[in-house]
Amino acid sequence: MKGAPRMINELLAFVLEVVALGLLARWGWGAVEPTPLRLLLAVAVPGAAAALWGLFAAPKARIRVPLPGVLAVKALVFGAAALALADLGHGTAGVVFAVVAAGNTALATVDRRAAGRLG
């Protein structure tokens, strides 16, 4: 991909990442009853996902892992967000989120490989 399609796909990737963190926070808030635990989960779950992403899946990840490892982290984070959405009562939206995230990740991976930005 070149030009606008690449930029749109990269923007979509960023939006999906932010939405995933938001979904995980929302799920954490609703997962338990006591407010202190709600707050803990609403911060810790997306925080753990963001840390995992930053360590292994981000373009400037602290720890370089082979492509299958990067894709595994992305599948874990996006999959958890899709499951969180389903658990919040939006099963169809969870499936749509998972499909869009998988498609976006596949396109970005192929594009980055073609541009020599992946191993």
GROMACS .gro file of N, CA and C in nm:
model
  357
    1MET      N    1   0.084  -0.118   0.000
    1MET     CA    2   0.000   0.000   0.000
    1MET      C    3   0.088   0.124   0.000
    2LYS      N    4   0.036   0.228  -0.061
    2LYS     CA    5   0.109   0.355  -0.063
    2LYS      C    6   0.013   0.469  -0.030
    3GLY      N    7   0.070   0.577   0.013
    3GLY     CA    8  -0.006   0.701   0.030
    3GLY      C    9  -0.123   0.691   0.126
    4ALA      N   10  -0.237   0.739   0.077
    4ALA     CA   11  -0.355   0.749   0.162
    4ALA      C   12  -0.402   0.615   0.218
    5PRO      N   13  -0.406   0.506   0.139
    5PRO     CA   14  -0.450   0.379   0.198
    5PRO      C   15  -0.362   0.335   0.315
    6ARG      N   16  -0.231   0.354   0.301
    6ARG     CA   17  -0.141   0.317   0.411
    6ARG      C   18  -0.169   0.404   0.534
    7MET      N   19  -0.185   0.534   0.513
    7MET     CA   20  -0.211   0.624   0.625
    7MET      C   21  -0.343   0.590   0.694
    8ILE      N   22  -0.444   0.558   0.616
    8ILE     CA   23  -0.575   0.521   0.673
    8ILE      C   24  -0.562   0.393   0.755
    9ASN      N   25  -0.491   0.294   0.703
    9ASN     CA   26  -0.475   0.169   0.776
    9ASN      C   27  -0.395   0.189   0.904
   10GLU      N   28  -0.291   0.272   0.898
   10GLU     CA   29  -0.212   0.300   1.018
   10GLU      C   30  -0.296   0.376   1.122
   11LEU      N   31  -0.378   0.470   1.076
   11LEU     CA   32  -0.467   0.542   1.167
   11LEU      C   33  -0.568   0.447   1.229
   12LEU      N   34  -0.624   0.357   1.149
   12LEU     CA   35  -0.718   0.258   1.201
   12LEU      C   36  -0.649   0.170   1.305
   13ALA      N   37  -0.524   0.133   1.281
   13ALA     CA   38  -0.450   0.051   1.377
   13ALA      C   39  -0.440   0.124   1.511
   14PHE      N   40  -0.407   0.252   1.507
   14PHE     CA   41  -0.396   0.330   1.630
   14PHE      C   42  -0.531   0.339   1.701
   15VAL      N   43  -0.636   0.366   1.625
   15VAL     CA   44  -0.771   0.376   1.683
   15VAL      C   45  -0.811   0.244   1.748
   16LEU      N   46  -0.784   0.133   1.681
   16LEU     CA   47  -0.817   0.001   1.737
   16LEU      C   48  -0.741  -0.023   1.868
   17GLU      N   49  -0.615   0.017   1.873
   17GLU     CA   50  -0.536  -0.001   1.994
   17GLU      C   51  -0.594   0.080   2.110
   18VAL      N   52  -0.631   0.204   2.083
   18VAL     CA   53  -0.689   0.289   2.188
   18VAL      C   54  -0.825   0.236   2.231
   19VAL      N   55  -0.907   0.194   2.135
   19VAL     CA   56  -1.038   0.138   2.168
   19VAL      C   57  -1.022   0.011   2.251
   20ALA      N   58  -0.925  -0.073   2.217
   20ALA     CA   59  -0.901  -0.195   2.295
   20ALA      C   60  -0.871  -0.161   2.440
   21LEU      N   61  -0.786  -0.062   2.463
   21LEU     CA   62  -0.755  -0.023   2.601
   21LEU      C   63  -0.879   0.030   2.672
   22GLY      N   64  -0.959   0.109   2.602
   22GLY     CA   65  -1.082   0.159   2.661
   22GLY      C   66  -1.180   0.048   2.696
   23LEU      N   67  -1.192  -0.049   2.608
   23LEU     CA   68  -1.282  -0.163   2.634
   23LEU      C   69  -1.233  -0.243   2.754
   24LEU      N   70  -1.104  -0.262   2.764
   24LEU     CA   71  -1.051  -0.336   2.878
   24LEU      C   72  -1.074  -0.260   3.008
   25ALA      N   73  -1.061  -0.128   3.004
   25ALA     CA   74  -1.088  -0.047   3.123
   25ALA      C   75  -1.235  -0.056   3.162
   26ARG      N   76  -1.323  -0.045   3.062
   26ARG     CA   77  -1.467  -0.052   3.089
   26ARG      C   78  -1.505  -0.188   3.146
   27TRP      N   79  -1.446  -0.293   3.090
   27TRP     CA   80  -1.473  -0.427   3.143
   27TRP      C   81  -1.424  -0.438   3.287
   28GLY      N   82  -1.304  -0.387   3.313
   28GLY     CA   83  -1.249  -0.393   3.448
   28GLY      C   84  -1.337  -0.322   3.549
   29TRP      N   85  -1.394  -0.210   3.509
   29TRP     CA   86  -1.482  -0.135   3.598
   29TRP      C   87  -1.608  -0.213   3.632
   30GLY      N   88  -1.659  -0.289   3.536
   30GLY     CA   89  -1.783  -0.362   3.560
   30GLY      C   90  -1.765  -0.504   3.608
   31ALA      N   91  -1.642  -0.551   3.620
   31ALA     CA   92  -1.619  -0.692   3.651
   31ALA      C   93  -1.643  -0.727   3.797
   32VAL      N   94  -1.628  -0.632   3.886
   32VAL     CA   95  -1.644  -0.659   4.029
   32VAL      C   96  -1.729  -0.549   4.091
   33GLU      N   97  -1.774  -0.573   4.215
   33GLU     CA   98  -1.865  -0.479   4.280
   33GLU      C   99  -1.795  -0.374   4.366
   34PRO      N  100  -1.707  -0.409   4.457
   34PRO     CA  101  -1.651  -0.304   4.543
   34PRO      C  102  -1.574  -0.200   4.460
   35THR      N  103  -1.600  -0.074   4.487
   35THR     CA  104  -1.540   0.034   4.410
   35THR      C  105  -1.386   0.030   4.408
   36PRO      N  106  -1.319   0.001   4.517
   36PRO     CA  107  -1.173  -0.004   4.510
   36PRO      C  108  -1.123  -0.112   4.411
   37LEU      N  109  -1.189  -0.226   4.410
   37LEU     CA  110  -1.150  -0.330   4.315
   37LEU      C  111  -1.185  -0.291   4.172
   38ARG      N  112  -1.298  -0.223   4.155
   38ARG     CA  113  -1.336  -0.174   4.022
   38ARG      C  114  -1.226  -0.083   3.968
   39LEU      N  115  -1.184   0.010   4.051
   39LEU     CA  116  -1.081   0.105   4.010
   39LEU      C  117  -0.950   0.033   3.979
   40LEU      N  118  -0.915  -0.062   4.063
   40LEU     CA  119  -0.793  -0.138   4.040
   40LEU      C  120  -0.797  -0.211   3.906
   41LEU      N  121  -0.906  -0.282   3.879
   41LEU     CA  122  -0.916  -0.354   3.752
   41LEU      C  123  -0.926  -0.260   3.633
   42ALA      N  124  -0.997  -0.150   3.649
   42ALA     CA  125  -1.012  -0.054   3.539
   42ALA      C  126  -0.879   0.009   3.500
   43VAL      N  127  -0.784   0.011   3.592
   43VAL     CA  128  -0.652   0.065   3.563
   43VAL      C  129  -0.553  -0.047   3.529
   44ALA      N  130  -0.557  -0.155   3.604
   44ALA     CA  131  -0.457  -0.261   3.589
   44ALA      C  132  -0.472  -0.341   3.460
   45VAL      N  133  -0.594  -0.372   3.420
   45VAL     CA  134  -0.613  -0.455   3.301
   45VAL      C  135  -0.564  -0.383   3.175
   46PRO      N  136  -0.611  -0.261   3.147
   46PRO     CA  137  -0.556  -0.194   3.029
   46PRO      C  138  -0.409  -0.157   3.047
   47GLY      N  139  -0.367  -0.132   3.171
   47GLY     CA  140  -0.227  -0.101   3.195
   47GLY      C  141  -0.137  -0.219   3.161
   48ALA      N  142  -0.181  -0.339   3.197
   48ALA     CA  143  -0.104  -0.459   3.164
   48ALA      C  144  -0.101  -0.480   3.013
   49ALA      N  145  -0.215  -0.457   2.948
   49ALA     CA  146  -0.220  -0.472   2.802
   49ALA      C  147  -0.128  -0.371   2.734
   50ALA      N  148  -0.129  -0.247   2.782
   50ALA     CA  149  -0.043  -0.144   2.723
   50ALA      C  150   0.105  -0.176   2.747
   51ALA      N  151   0.137  -0.226   2.864
   51ALA     CA  152   0.276  -0.262   2.893
   51ALA      C  153   0.322  -0.376   2.804
   52LEU      N  154   0.239  -0.477   2.789
   52LEU     CA  155   0.271  -0.590   2.703
   52LEU      C  156   0.291  -0.543   2.559
   53TRP      N  157   0.200  -0.458   2.513
   53TRP     CA  158   0.208  -0.405   2.377
   53TRP      C  159   0.338  -0.325   2.358
   54GLY      N  160   0.365  -0.237   2.454
   54GLY     CA  161   0.485  -0.153   2.445
   54GLY      C  162   0.614  -0.233   2.450
   55LEU      N  163   0.614  -0.340   2.525
   55LEU     CA  164   0.734  -0.423   2.535
   55LEU      C  165   0.759  -0.505   2.410
   56PHE      N  166   0.652  -0.558   2.349
   56PHE     CA  167   0.670  -0.657   2.243
   56PHE      C  168   0.608  -0.625   2.107
   57ALA      N  169   0.503  -0.543   2.102
   57ALA     CA  170   0.428  -0.528   1.977
   57ALA      C  171   0.436  -0.390   1.913
   58ALA      N  172   0.477  -0.291   1.987
   58ALA     CA  173   0.483  -0.155   1.933
   58ALA      C  174   0.593  -0.144   1.827
   59PRO      N  175   0.578  -0.050   1.734
   59PRO     CA  176   0.682  -0.032   1.632
   59PRO      C  177   0.821  -0.010   1.693
   60LYS      N  178   0.827   0.057   1.807
   60LYS     CA  179   0.955   0.079   1.875
   60LYS      C  180   0.956   0.002   2.007
   61ALA      N  181   0.918  -0.126   2.000
   61ALA     CA  182   0.911  -0.211   2.118
   61ALA      C  183   1.046  -0.219   2.189
   62ARG      N  184   1.040  -0.225   2.319
   62ARG     CA  185   1.163  -0.235   2.398
   62ARG      C  186   1.234  -0.368   2.375
   63ILE      N  187   1.155  -0.473   2.356
   63ILE     CA  188   1.211  -0.607   2.336
   63ILE      C  189   1.168  -0.655   2.199
   64ARG      N  190   1.264  -0.675   2.111
   64ARG     CA  191   1.235  -0.723   1.976
   64ARG      C  192   1.212  -0.873   1.979
   65VAL      N  193   1.097  -0.914   1.932
   65VAL     CA  194   1.065  -1.056   1.921
   65VAL      C  195   1.033  -1.087   1.775
   66PRO      N  196   1.043  -1.212   1.735
   66PRO     CA  197   1.007  -1.247   1.598
   66PRO      C  198   0.860  -1.214   1.570
   67LEU      N  199   0.828  -1.200   1.443
   67LEU     CA  200   0.693  -1.162   1.402
   67LEU      C  201   0.583  -1.247   1.467
   68PRO      N  202   0.597  -1.379   1.478
   68PRO     CA  203   0.490  -1.455   1.544
   68PRO      C  204   0.465  -1.409   1.688
   69GLY      N  205   0.569  -1.366   1.759
   69GLY     CA  206   0.551  -1.315   1.894
   69GLY      C  207   0.475  -1.183   1.896
   70VAL      N  208   0.507  -1.095   1.802
   70VAL     CA  209   0.436  -0.968   1.790
   70VAL      C  210   0.289  -0.994   1.762
   71LEU      N  211   0.262  -1.083   1.667
   71LEU     CA  212   0.124  -1.114   1.631
   71LEU      C  213   0.049  -1.181   1.745
   72ALA      N  214   0.120  -1.260   1.826
   72ALA     CA  215   0.056  -1.324   1.942
   72ALA      C  216   0.013  -1.219   2.044
   73VAL      N  217   0.098  -1.120   2.068
   73VAL     CA  218   0.062  -1.014   2.163
   73VAL      C  219  -0.058  -0.936   2.110
   74LYS      N  220  -0.057  -0.903   1.982
   74LYS     CA  221  -0.170  -0.830   1.924
   74LYS      C  222  -0.298  -0.913   1.933
   75ALA      N  223  -0.289  -1.042   1.906
   75ALA     CA  224  -0.406  -1.129   1.915
   75ALA      C  225  -0.457  -1.136   2.058
   76LEU      N  226  -0.366  -1.141   2.154
   76LEU     CA  227  -0.405  -1.145   2.294
   76LEU      C  228  -0.478  -1.018   2.335
   77VAL      N  229  -0.422  -0.903   2.301
   77VAL     CA  230  -0.483  -0.776   2.342
   77VAL      C  231  -0.615  -0.752   2.269
   78PHE      N  232  -0.615  -0.769   2.137
   78PHE     CA  233  -0.739  -0.748   2.062
   78PHE      C  234  -0.843  -0.854   2.097
   79GLY      N  235  -0.799  -0.977   2.117
   79GLY     CA  236  -0.892  -1.083   2.156
   79GLY      C  237  -0.954  -1.057   2.292
   80ALA      N  238  -0.873  -1.011   2.386
   80ALA     CA  239  -0.925  -0.978   2.519
   80ALA      C  240  -1.026  -0.864   2.510
   81ALA      N  241  -0.997  -0.765   2.427
   81ALA     CA  242  -1.090  -0.653   2.410
   81ALA      C  243  -1.221  -0.700   2.348
   82ALA      N  244  -1.213  -0.788   2.248
   82ALA     CA  245  -1.334  -0.841   2.185
   82ALA      C  246  -1.415  -0.922   2.286
   83LEU      N  247  -1.348  -1.002   2.368
   83LEU     CA  248  -1.418  -1.079   2.471
   83LEU      C  249  -1.478  -0.987   2.576
   84ALA      N  250  -1.406  -0.880   2.610
   84ALA     CA  251  -1.460  -0.783   2.706
   84ALA      C  252  -1.588  -0.721   2.651
   85LEU      N  253  -1.586  -0.685   2.525
   85LEU     CA  254  -1.705  -0.627   2.462
   85LEU      C  255  -1.821  -0.725   2.465
   86ALA      N  256  -1.792  -0.851   2.435
   86ALA     CA  257  -1.896  -0.953   2.439
   86ALA      C  258  -1.949  -0.971   2.581
   87ASP      N  259  -1.859  -0.972   2.679
   87ASP     CA  260  -1.900  -0.988   2.818
   87ASP      C  261  -1.983  -0.870   2.867
   88LEU      N  262  -1.963  -0.754   2.805
   88LEU     CA  263  -2.042  -0.636   2.840
   88LEU      C  264  -2.179  -0.637   2.774
   89GLY      N  265  -2.209  -0.746   2.702
   89GLY     CA  266  -2.341  -0.761   2.641
   89GLY      C  267  -2.350  -0.723   2.495
   90HIS      N  268  -2.236  -0.707   2.431
   90HIS     CA  269  -2.232  -0.666   2.291
   90HIS      C  270  -2.155  -0.768   2.209
   91GLY      N  271  -2.210  -0.889   2.202
   91GLY     CA  272  -2.143  -1.000   2.135
   91GLY      C  273  -2.114  -0.975   1.988
   92THR      N  274  -2.214  -0.924   1.917
   92THR     CA  275  -2.194  -0.897   1.774
   92THR      C  276  -2.087  -0.792   1.754
   93ALA      N  277  -2.089  -0.688   1.835
   93ALA     CA  278  -1.986  -0.583   1.825
   93ALA      C  279  -1.849  -0.640   1.857
   94GLY      N  280  -1.843  -0.735   1.950
   94GLY     CA  281  -1.716  -0.800   1.983
   94GLY      C  282  -1.660  -0.875   1.864
   95VAL      N  283  -1.749  -0.946   1.793
   95VAL     CA  284  -1.706  -1.020   1.673
   95VAL      C  285  -1.659  -0.922   1.566
   96VAL      N  286  -1.735  -0.814   1.545
   96VAL     CA  287  -1.697  -0.714   1.445
   96VAL      C  288  -1.562  -0.653   1.481
   97PHE      N  289  -1.543  -0.620   1.607
   97PHE     CA  290  -1.415  -0.563   1.651
   97PHE      C  291  -1.301  -0.660   1.621
   98ALA      N  292  -1.320  -0.786   1.655
   98ALA     CA  293  -1.216  -0.887   1.632
   98ALA      C  294  -1.183  -0.901   1.483
   99VAL      N  295  -1.285  -0.902   1.399
   99VAL     CA  296  -1.264  -0.917   1.255
   99VAL      C  297  -1.191  -0.795   1.199
  100VAL      N  298  -1.233  -0.676   1.238
  100VAL     CA  299  -1.168  -0.554   1.189
  100VAL      C  300  -1.023  -0.548   1.238
  101ALA      N  301  -1.000  -0.583   1.364
  101ALA     CA  302  -0.863  -0.581   1.418
  101ALA      C  303  -0.775  -0.683   1.346
  102ALA      N  304  -0.829  -0.801   1.321
  102ALA     CA  305  -0.751  -0.904   1.251
  102ALA      C  306  -0.719  -0.861   1.108
  103GLY      N  307  -0.818  -0.806   1.039
  103GLY     CA  308  -0.796  -0.759   0.903
  103GLY      C  309  -0.696  -0.646   0.896
  104ASN      N  310  -0.708  -0.551   0.988
  104ASN     CA  311  -0.615  -0.439   0.993
  104ASN      C  312  -0.474  -0.486   1.022
  105THR      N  313  -0.461  -0.578   1.117
  105THR     CA  314  -0.329  -0.630   1.152
  105THR      C  315  -0.267  -0.705   1.035
  106ALA      N  316  -0.348  -0.784   0.965
  106ALA     CA  317  -0.297  -0.857   0.848
  106ALA      C  318  -0.250  -0.761   0.739
  107LEU      N  319  -0.331  -0.660   0.709
  107LEU     CA  320  -0.292  -0.562   0.606
  107LEU      C  321  -0.166  -0.487   0.646
  108ALA      N  322  -0.160  -0.445   0.772
  108ALA     CA  323  -0.043  -0.370   0.819
  108ALA      C  324   0.082  -0.457   0.815
  109THR      N  325   0.067  -0.583   0.850
  109THR     CA  326   0.182  -0.674   0.851
  109THR      C  327   0.234  -0.695   0.709
  110VAL      N  328   0.145  -0.720   0.616
  110VAL     CA  329   0.186  -0.739   0.475
  110VAL      C  330   0.250  -0.611   0.423
  111ASP      N  331   0.189  -0.497   0.453
  111ASP     CA  332   0.242  -0.369   0.406
  111ASP      C  333   0.379  -0.340   0.464
  112ARG      N  334   0.396  -0.362   0.593
  112ARG     CA  335   0.525  -0.336   0.658
  112ARG      C  336   0.632  -0.430   0.607
  113ARG      N  337   0.595  -0.553   0.582
  113ARG     CA  338   0.693  -0.649   0.524
  113ARG      C  339   0.736  -0.603   0.386
  114ALA      N  340   0.639  -0.562   0.303
  114ALA     CA  341   0.669  -0.518   0.167
  114ALA      C  342   0.759  -0.394   0.168
  115ALA      N  343   0.740  -0.309   0.270
  115ALA     CA  344   0.819  -0.186   0.279
  115ALA      C  345   0.953  -0.210   0.351
  116GLY      N  346   0.977  -0.335   0.393
  116GLY     CA  347   1.103  -0.367   0.460
  116GLY      C  348   1.110  -0.322   0.603
  117ARG      N  349   0.994  -0.297   0.666
  117ARG     CA  350   0.992  -0.252   0.804
  117ARG      C  351   0.967  -0.366   0.902
  118LEU      N  352   0.962  -0.489   0.851
  118LEU     CA  353   0.948  -0.608   0.937
  118LEU      C  354   1.048  -0.712   0.889
  119GLY      N  355   1.084  -0.800   0.983
  119GLY     CA  356   1.177  -0.907   0.949
  119GLY      C  357   1.121  -1.011   0.859
   0.00000   0.00000   0.00000
